Coordinates of C-alpha atoms in Angstrom, one line a residue:
M142 CA 114.9 46.6 64.9
E143 CA 118.4 45.6 63.9
S144 CA 120.3 47.9 61.4
F145 CA 120.6 46.6 57.9
E146 CA 124.3 47.3 58.2
N147 CA 124.7 44.9 61.2
E148 CA 126.8 42.0 60.0
K149 CA 124.7 39.6 62.0
T150 CA 121.6 40.1 59.9
E151 CA 121.1 38.5 56.5
L152 CA 120.9 41.8 54.8
G153 CA 123.9 43.1 56.7
K154 CA 126.0 40.1 55.6
A155 CA 125.0 40.8 52.0
H156 CA 125.8 44.5 52.3
L157 CA 129.3 43.6 53.5
K158 CA 129.9 41.2 50.6
Y159 CA 128.0 42.7 47.7
G160 CA 127.2 46.4 48.6
K161 CA 123.8 47.9 49.3
M162 CA 120.8 46.3 47.8
S163 CA 117.1 45.4 48.4
I164 CA 116.1 42.8 51.0
H165 CA 114.9 40.5 48.1
E166 CA 118.2 40.7 46.3
A167 CA 120.3 40.3 49.4
N168 CA 118.5 37.1 50.5
L169 CA 118.7 35.8 46.9
R170 CA 122.5 36.5 46.7
L171 CA 123.2 34.8 50.0
K172 CA 121.2 31.7 49.1
M173 CA 122.8 31.4 45.7
A174 CA 126.3 31.8 47.2
E175 CA 125.6 28.6 49.2
E176 CA 123.5 26.6 46.8
S177 CA 124.0 27.4 43.2
E178 CA 126.1 29.3 40.6
F179 CA 123.1 29.8 38.3
P180 CA 122.5 33.5 37.5
L181 CA 118.9 33.7 38.7
T182 CA 118.7 37.4 38.0
I183 CA 118.4 36.7 34.3
F184 CA 114.7 35.9 35.0
P185 CA 111.8 38.2 35.9
K186 CA 111.1 38.4 39.6
F187 CA 108.1 36.1 39.6
I188 CA 110.3 33.3 38.1
Q189 CA 113.0 33.9 40.6
D190 CA 110.5 33.8 43.5
T191 CA 109.0 30.5 42.2
I192 CA 112.4 28.9 41.9
I193 CA 113.4 29.9 45.5
E194 CA 109.9 28.9 46.8
L195 CA 110.3 25.4 45.3
H196 CA 113.8 25.2 46.6
D197 CA 112.9 26.2 50.2
H198 CA 109.7 24.2 50.5
G199 CA 109.7 21.6 47.8
N200 CA 113.2 20.2 47.9
Y201 CA 113.9 21.4 44.3
N202 CA 117.5 22.0 43.3
I203 CA 118.0 25.6 42.1
D204 CA 120.1 24.6 39.1
Y205 CA 117.7 21.9 37.9
T206 CA 114.6 24.1 38.2
S207 CA 116.3 27.2 36.6
V208 CA 117.7 25.3 33.7
S209 CA 114.4 23.4 33.1
I210 CA 112.4 26.6 33.1
F211 CA 114.8 28.3 30.7
T212 CA 114.6 25.3 28.3
A213 CA 110.8 25.3 28.6
L214 CA 110.8 29.0 27.6
A215 CA 113.1 28.1 24.6
G216 CA 110.7 25.3 23.6
I217 CA 107.7 27.5 23.8
I218 CA 109.2 30.2 21.7
G219 CA 110.5 27.8 19.0
N220 CA 110.4 29.1 15.4
S221 CA 108.1 32.0 16.3
Y222 CA 111.2 34.2 16.8
H223 CA 114.7 33.9 15.4
L224 CA 117.8 36.1 15.9
R225 CA 119.5 37.4 12.7
K226 CA 123.2 38.3 13.3
H227 CA 123.7 39.0 9.6
I228 CA 122.4 37.8 6.2
E229 CA 124.0 34.3 6.5
W230 CA 123.8 33.9 10.3
V231 CA 120.4 33.2 11.9
E232 CA 119.8 31.4 15.2
N233 CA 116.7 29.7 16.5
P234 CA 116.3 29.2 20.3
S235 CA 116.7 25.5 20.5
M236 CA 118.6 24.1 23.6
W237 CA 120.2 20.8 24.3
V238 CA 120.3 20.3 28.1
V239 CA 121.2 17.6 30.6
L240 CA 120.6 17.7 34.3
V241 CA 123.5 15.9 35.9
G242 CA 123.4 14.5 39.4
K243 CA 123.4 11.5 41.7
S244 CA 120.7 8.8 41.7
G245 CA 117.7 9.9 43.8
Q246 CA 118.6 13.6 43.6
N247 CA 115.1 14.7 42.6
K248 CA 115.9 15.7 39.0
S249 CA 112.5 14.8 37.6
A250 CA 110.3 17.1 39.7
P251 CA 111.8 20.3 38.3
L252 CA 111.3 19.0 34.8
K253 CA 107.7 18.2 35.5
T254 CA 107.0 21.7 37.0
A255 CA 108.8 23.6 34.2
F256 CA 107.0 21.8 31.4
K257 CA 103.5 21.5 33.0
A258 CA 102.0 24.2 30.8
I259 CA 103.4 22.5 27.7
K260 CA 102.1 19.1 28.8
N261 CA 98.7 20.5 29.6
L262 CA 98.4 22.0 26.1
Q263 CA 99.5 18.7 24.7
K264 CA 96.6 17.0 26.6
Q265 CA 94.2 19.5 25.0
Y266 CA 95.6 18.8 21.5
D267 CA 95.3 15.0 22.1
Q268 CA 91.6 15.4 23.1
E269 CA 90.9 17.5 20.0
Y270 CA 92.6 14.9 17.8
E271 CA 90.6 12.0 19.4
S272 CA 87.4 13.9 18.8
A273 CA 88.3 14.7 15.2
I274 CA 89.2 11.1 14.5
A275 CA 86.0 9.8 16.0
N276 CA 84.0 12.1 13.7
Y277 CA 86.2 11.5 10.6
D278 CA 84.6 9.8 7.6
P279 CA 87.3 8.3 5.3
D280 CA 84.7 8.3 2.4
S281 CA 84.0 12.0 2.8
G282 CA 87.0 13.1 0.7
E283 CA 88.2 15.3 3.6
K284 CA 91.8 15.3 4.8
K285 CA 92.4 12.9 7.6
P286 CA 93.0 14.8 10.9
S287 CA 96.6 15.0 12.0
K288 CA 97.9 14.8 15.5
R289 CA 99.8 17.8 16.7
K290 CA 102.6 17.1 19.2
L291 CA 104.6 19.6 21.2
Y292 CA 107.0 17.1 22.7
S293 CA 108.0 13.4 22.4
T294 CA 109.9 11.0 24.6
D295 CA 111.5 8.5 22.2
P296 CA 110.8 9.0 18.5
T297 CA 112.8 7.5 15.7
F298 CA 114.6 10.2 13.6
E299 CA 112.1 9.7 10.8
A300 CA 109.2 10.0 13.2
L301 CA 110.7 13.2 14.8
I302 CA 110.8 14.9 11.4
N303 CA 107.2 13.9 10.5
I304 CA 106.0 15.0 14.0
H305 CA 107.8 18.3 13.6
K306 CA 106.1 18.9 10.3
Q307 CA 102.7 18.8 12.1
N308 CA 104.0 21.4 14.5
P309 CA 106.2 23.8 12.5
N310 CA 106.9 26.0 15.6
G311 CA 109.2 23.3 16.9
M312 CA 109.6 20.1 19.0
I313 CA 110.8 19.2 22.4
L314 CA 112.5 15.9 23.1
M315 CA 112.2 14.7 26.7
P316 CA 113.6 11.2 26.8
D317 CA 112.4 9.2 29.8
E318 CA 115.8 7.6 30.0
F319 CA 118.5 10.0 28.7
K320 CA 121.1 7.2 29.0
S321 CA 119.2 5.1 26.5
F322 CA 118.8 8.1 24.2
I323 CA 122.6 8.7 24.2
L324 CA 123.3 5.0 23.8
N325 CA 121.0 4.9 20.7
L326 CA 123.1 7.8 19.2
I327 CA 126.6 6.5 20.0
G328 CA 126.0 2.8 19.6
Y329 CA 127.4 0.7 16.8
S330 CA 125.4 2.6 14.2
G331 CA 125.5 5.8 16.2
T332 CA 127.8 7.9 14.0
S333 CA 125.1 8.5 11.3
K334 CA 122.5 9.2 13.9
Q335 CA 124.7 11.7 15.7
S336 CA 125.3 13.5 12.4
Q337 CA 121.6 13.8 11.8
F338 CA 121.1 15.4 15.2
L339 CA 124.0 17.7 14.6
S340 CA 122.2 19.1 11.5
I341 CA 119.1 19.5 13.7
W342 CA 121.1 21.5 16.2
D343 CA 122.4 23.8 13.5
G344 CA 118.9 24.4 12.3
A345 CA 119.9 23.2 8.8
P346 CA 117.2 21.9 6.4
I347 CA 116.6 18.1 6.7
S348 CA 115.7 15.8 3.8
L349 CA 115.2 12.1 4.2
D350 CA 115.2 10.0 1.0
R351 CA 115.2 6.3 1.8
K352 CA 113.7 3.2 0.2
E353 CA 112.1 1.9 3.4
V354 CA 110.4 5.2 4.4
E355 CA 108.4 7.9 2.7
S356 CA 110.6 10.8 1.6
S357 CA 110.3 13.7 4.1
S358 CA 111.9 17.1 4.5
L359 CA 111.9 19.9 7.1
S360 CA 113.1 23.3 6.0
M361 CA 113.4 24.9 9.5
P362 CA 114.0 22.4 12.3
C363 CA 113.9 23.7 15.9
V364 CA 114.3 20.9 18.4
S365 CA 115.1 21.4 22.1
I366 CA 116.3 18.3 24.1
I367 CA 116.2 18.0 27.8
G368 CA 116.7 15.0 30.2
S369 CA 118.6 13.9 33.3
I370 CA 121.4 11.4 33.9
Q371 CA 123.7 10.3 36.6
D372 CA 127.1 11.9 36.9
D373 CA 129.1 8.8 36.5
V374 CA 127.1 7.7 33.4
I375 CA 127.5 10.9 31.5
A376 CA 131.2 10.9 32.4
S377 CA 131.6 7.5 30.9
F378 CA 129.9 8.6 27.7
K379 CA 132.0 11.7 27.5
A380 CA 135.1 9.5 28.0
K381 CA 134.1 7.7 24.8
D382 CA 133.4 10.8 22.9
I383 CA 134.3 10.6 19.2
K384 CA 135.1 14.3 19.1
D385 CA 132.5 15.2 16.5
G386 CA 131.1 18.2 18.5
F387 CA 128.1 16.4 19.8
F388 CA 128.9 16.7 23.5
E389 CA 130.0 20.3 23.0
R390 CA 126.5 21.1 21.9
I391 CA 125.0 19.9 25.2
L392 CA 124.5 22.3 28.1
F393 CA 125.1 20.7 31.5
A394 CA 123.3 21.7 34.7
I395 CA 125.7 20.5 37.5
P396 CA 124.8 21.7 41.0
L397 CA 127.4 22.9 43.5
K398 CA 126.2 20.2 45.9
M399 CA 125.1 16.9 44.4
E400 CA 123.3 15.5 47.4
K401 CA 119.9 14.4 48.6
K402 CA 118.2 16.8 51.1
L403 CA 115.8 16.4 54.0
I404 CA 112.1 17.1 53.2
G405 CA 110.4 19.8 55.3
R406 CA 106.8 19.9 56.5
K407 CA 105.9 23.1 54.7
N408 CA 104.8 22.8 51.1
P409 CA 105.4 25.3 48.2
D410 CA 102.9 28.2 48.0
D411 CA 100.1 27.0 45.7
Y412 CA 99.2 30.5 44.5
M413 CA 102.8 31.3 43.6
V414 CA 103.3 28.1 41.6
E415 CA 99.9 28.3 39.9
K416 CA 100.7 31.9 38.9
F417 CA 103.9 30.7 37.3
H418 CA 102.0 28.0 35.3
S419 CA 99.4 30.6 34.3
R420 CA 102.1 33.0 33.0
M421 CA 103.9 30.3 31.1
K422 CA 100.5 29.4 29.4
A423 CA 100.0 33.0 28.5
L424 CA 103.3 33.1 26.7
M425 CA 102.3 29.9 24.8
D426 CA 99.0 31.5 23.8
K427 CA 100.9 34.6 22.6
V428 CA 103.3 32.5 20.5
N429 CA 100.5 30.5 19.0
E430 CA 98.9 33.7 17.6
S431 CA 101.6 34.0 15.0
I432 CA 102.1 31.7 12.1
N433 CA 105.2 33.4 10.7
T434 CA 108.7 33.6 12.1
I435 CA 109.8 37.1 13.3
E436 CA 113.5 37.8 13.0
L437 CA 115.0 40.0 15.7
P438 CA 118.3 42.0 15.0
L439 CA 120.9 42.8 17.6
S440 CA 120.8 46.4 19.0
E441 CA 124.1 48.3 18.5
K442 CA 125.1 47.9 22.2
A443 CA 124.1 44.2 22.2
E444 CA 126.2 43.6 19.2
D445 CA 129.2 45.3 20.7
L446 CA 128.9 43.2 23.9
F447 CA 128.6 40.0 21.8
I448 CA 131.6 40.8 19.6
N449 CA 133.7 41.7 22.7
E450 CA 132.7 38.5 24.5
V451 CA 133.4 36.2 21.5
N452 CA 136.8 37.9 20.9
K453 CA 137.7 37.1 24.5
H454 CA 137.3 33.4 23.6
V455 CA 139.9 33.5 20.8
K456 CA 143.1 33.3 22.9
P457 CA 142.0 30.4 25.2
S458 CA 140.6 28.6 22.2
N459 CA 143.9 28.8 20.3
K460 CA 145.7 27.4 23.3
D461 CA 143.5 24.4 24.0
A462 CA 141.5 22.3 21.4
A463 CA 139.0 21.0 24.0
I464 CA 138.3 24.6 25.2
S465 CA 138.0 25.7 21.6
G466 CA 135.3 23.0 21.0
I467 CA 133.3 24.2 24.0
L468 CA 133.5 27.9 23.4
S469 CA 132.8 27.6 19.7
K470 CA 129.3 26.2 20.5
L471 CA 128.8 28.6 23.3
D472 CA 129.5 31.5 21.0
R473 CA 126.3 30.5 19.2
Y474 CA 124.4 29.7 22.4
I475 CA 125.1 33.3 23.5
L476 CA 122.8 34.5 20.7
R477 CA 120.2 31.8 21.5
F478 CA 120.2 32.7 25.2
A479 CA 119.8 36.4 24.3
L480 CA 116.9 35.5 22.0
V481 CA 115.0 33.5 24.7
L482 CA 115.6 36.2 27.3
E483 CA 114.5 39.1 25.1
V484 CA 111.3 37.4 24.0
S485 CA 110.3 35.9 27.3
N486 CA 111.3 38.8 29.6
S487 CA 109.8 41.4 27.2
F488 CA 106.5 39.5 27.2
F489 CA 106.4 39.1 30.9
E490 CA 107.2 42.7 31.5
G491 CA 104.6 43.9 28.9
Q492 CA 107.2 45.4 26.6
A493 CA 107.3 45.4 22.8
I494 CA 109.6 42.7 21.3
K495 CA 111.6 44.6 18.6
Q496 CA 115.4 43.8 18.9
I497 CA 117.9 42.1 21.2
S498 CA 118.6 44.6 23.9
E499 CA 121.9 45.3 25.8
S500 CA 120.2 43.9 29.0
S501 CA 119.4 40.6 27.3
M502 CA 122.9 40.3 26.0
K503 CA 124.5 41.0 29.4
K504 CA 122.3 38.3 30.9
S505 CA 123.1 35.9 28.1
I506 CA 126.8 36.2 28.8
M507 CA 126.2 35.5 32.4
L508 CA 124.4 32.3 31.4
K509 CA 127.2 31.4 29.0
D510 CA 129.7 31.7 31.9
Y511 CA 127.5 29.3 34.0
F512 CA 127.4 26.6 31.2
F513 CA 131.1 27.0 30.4
S514 CA 131.9 26.4 34.0
N515 CA 129.8 23.3 34.0
A516 CA 131.4 22.0 30.8
L517 CA 134.8 22.2 32.6
K518 CA 133.3 20.4 35.6
L519 CA 132.2 17.5 33.4
D520 CA 135.7 17.3 31.9
H521 CA 137.1 17.2 35.4
M522 CA 134.7 14.4 36.3
V523 CA 136.0 12.4 33.3
L524 CA 139.6 12.9 34.4
N525 CA 138.9 12.1 38.1
V526 CA 136.6 9.1 37.7
Y527 CA 137.9 7.5 34.5
E528 CA 141.4 8.8 33.7
D529 CA 141.4 6.8 30.5
N530 CA 145.1 7.3 29.8
S531 CA 146.3 7.4 33.4
K532 CA 147.9 4.7 35.4
E533 CA 146.1 6.0 38.4
G534 CA 142.6 5.4 37.1
K535 CA 140.1 2.7 38.1
V536 CA 140.3 0.7 35.0
F537 CA 144.1 0.4 35.1
Q538 CA 144.0 -0.7 38.7
V539 CA 141.7 -3.6 37.7
L540 CA 143.8 -4.5 34.7
K541 CA 147.0 -4.5 36.7
K542 CA 145.5 -6.9 39.3
I543 CA 144.2 -9.2 36.5
G544 CA 147.8 -9.2 35.3
K545 CA 147.4 -10.5 31.8
R546 CA 147.0 -9.1 28.3
E547 CA 143.9 -11.0 27.4
F548 CA 141.0 -11.4 29.8
T549 CA 137.2 -11.9 29.8
N550 CA 134.6 -9.4 30.8
K551 CA 133.6 -11.8 33.7
E552 CA 137.2 -11.6 35.0
F553 CA 137.2 -7.8 34.9
I554 CA 133.8 -7.5 36.7
E555 CA 134.8 -10.0 39.4
M556 CA 138.1 -8.2 40.0
A557 CA 136.5 -4.8 40.1
N558 CA 134.1 -6.0 42.7
K559 CA 136.9 -7.7 44.7
L560 CA 138.8 -4.5 44.8
N561 CA 135.7 -2.5 45.8
I562 CA 136.1 -0.3 42.7
A563 CA 132.8 -1.1 41.0
K564 CA 129.8 -3.4 41.2
E565 CA 128.6 -5.5 38.2
S566 CA 126.8 -2.9 36.1
Y567 CA 129.2 -0.1 36.8
A568 CA 132.2 -2.4 36.2
Y569 CA 130.8 -3.4 32.8
Q570 CA 130.2 0.3 32.0
L571 CA 133.9 1.1 32.8
L572 CA 135.1 -1.7 30.6
S573 CA 132.8 -0.8 27.7
N574 CA 133.9 2.8 27.7
T575 CA 137.6 2.6 28.5
K576 CA 140.4 3.3 26.0
L577 CA 142.8 1.1 27.9
A578 CA 141.4 -2.1 26.5
H579 CA 139.5 -3.2 23.4
K580 CA 137.1 -6.0 22.6
K581 CA 138.8 -8.8 20.7
Q582 CA 135.7 -11.0 20.4
K583 CA 132.5 -11.5 22.3
G584 CA 133.2 -11.5 26.0
V585 CA 137.0 -11.3 25.5
Y586 CA 139.1 -8.1 25.8
E587 CA 142.7 -7.2 25.2
T588 CA 145.0 -4.6 26.6
D589 CA 148.5 -3.3 25.9
V590 CA 149.0 -1.2 29.0
L591 CA 150.7 -4.0 31.0
N592 CA 153.6 -4.4 28.6

């Protein structure tokens, strides 16, 4: 048998790089170094093992699976547990997450697996509702049965509030087309819709009083959002950001390698995956036992860690407004991450859930670092791909070749295609989101950059 210290063995390589550790941790470290920056060690071992099994034998991306599972945990916990920093600062566990990648990069499978327990319970609720409606007598004087929904794909804002009222523990939005969801928010009437969702993210009470709809209110909204989108599409949206803090509230999962992979013959271990689903369901059952919100305080050591970490953000925030916007939201996400980790890990490990521990806060800060890195990656994508104010960008190259101040969208698309910069739909997307030209009238644009 080869020595663990031999640099030719997997464990030997890990020893040389990370110091002595178990075989499990060594293999995990080596794999993560090549495939992902996500801090897998925040999860209990059975979740780590499931993620690696799905990666090795199911063609699942580690980042997509990890972030999807974490968001599913947050959605399950919902309003059952909150974190109270002080009398005026309370955080719920809601997450806004986007999986970013190339077309065909298998972003949907990790979502399906992570949320299977939630969707199975939704099927049960649907069956119970259908049975209740079938037996309902409108003349009986009894209240009409209501439909409980754990998640929705494309509700109006008013519908979201009313659905949430039927499920006070919280809602999960899983748009089938995240591109359409974003377009609906940042379209011509998008500003008001974005502001409504900003209030939802803050956990602030919502009250709708409009003539065309019945008045509705929600005292404790807790809505997690998760979807997937192509890298160039999200970069184009970010380039058109109106700087209201909406994008800073989104957590991006951006893998080290955005590429399709070969499919192997071996399938993921059925027992391991089913065990994962079973334990996620057990957490849901536990959460559903309580009708009241339990508020968890920070332990003394956890609070010290939090304060020290947030104070580290002050200097870079004062130097750069963009960095400040990202870190200000991540300061709050640190508490949300810690809440999700404390509740879920304590449950899975059979421990009492009393306060936010030092361990949960350490793991939360690791997760914050991951999402901060990805936020910077997205900004880099915007600069590299669009370069809105640069004379090296794709849009400027097309405008320069067109050579006139006023032009049609047809001229732009044809020139972009001729220069091999972009095909029709992508070219129109570039034109719609650029800051180098503006629409003068339908189909006609104007630019000042050629003067």
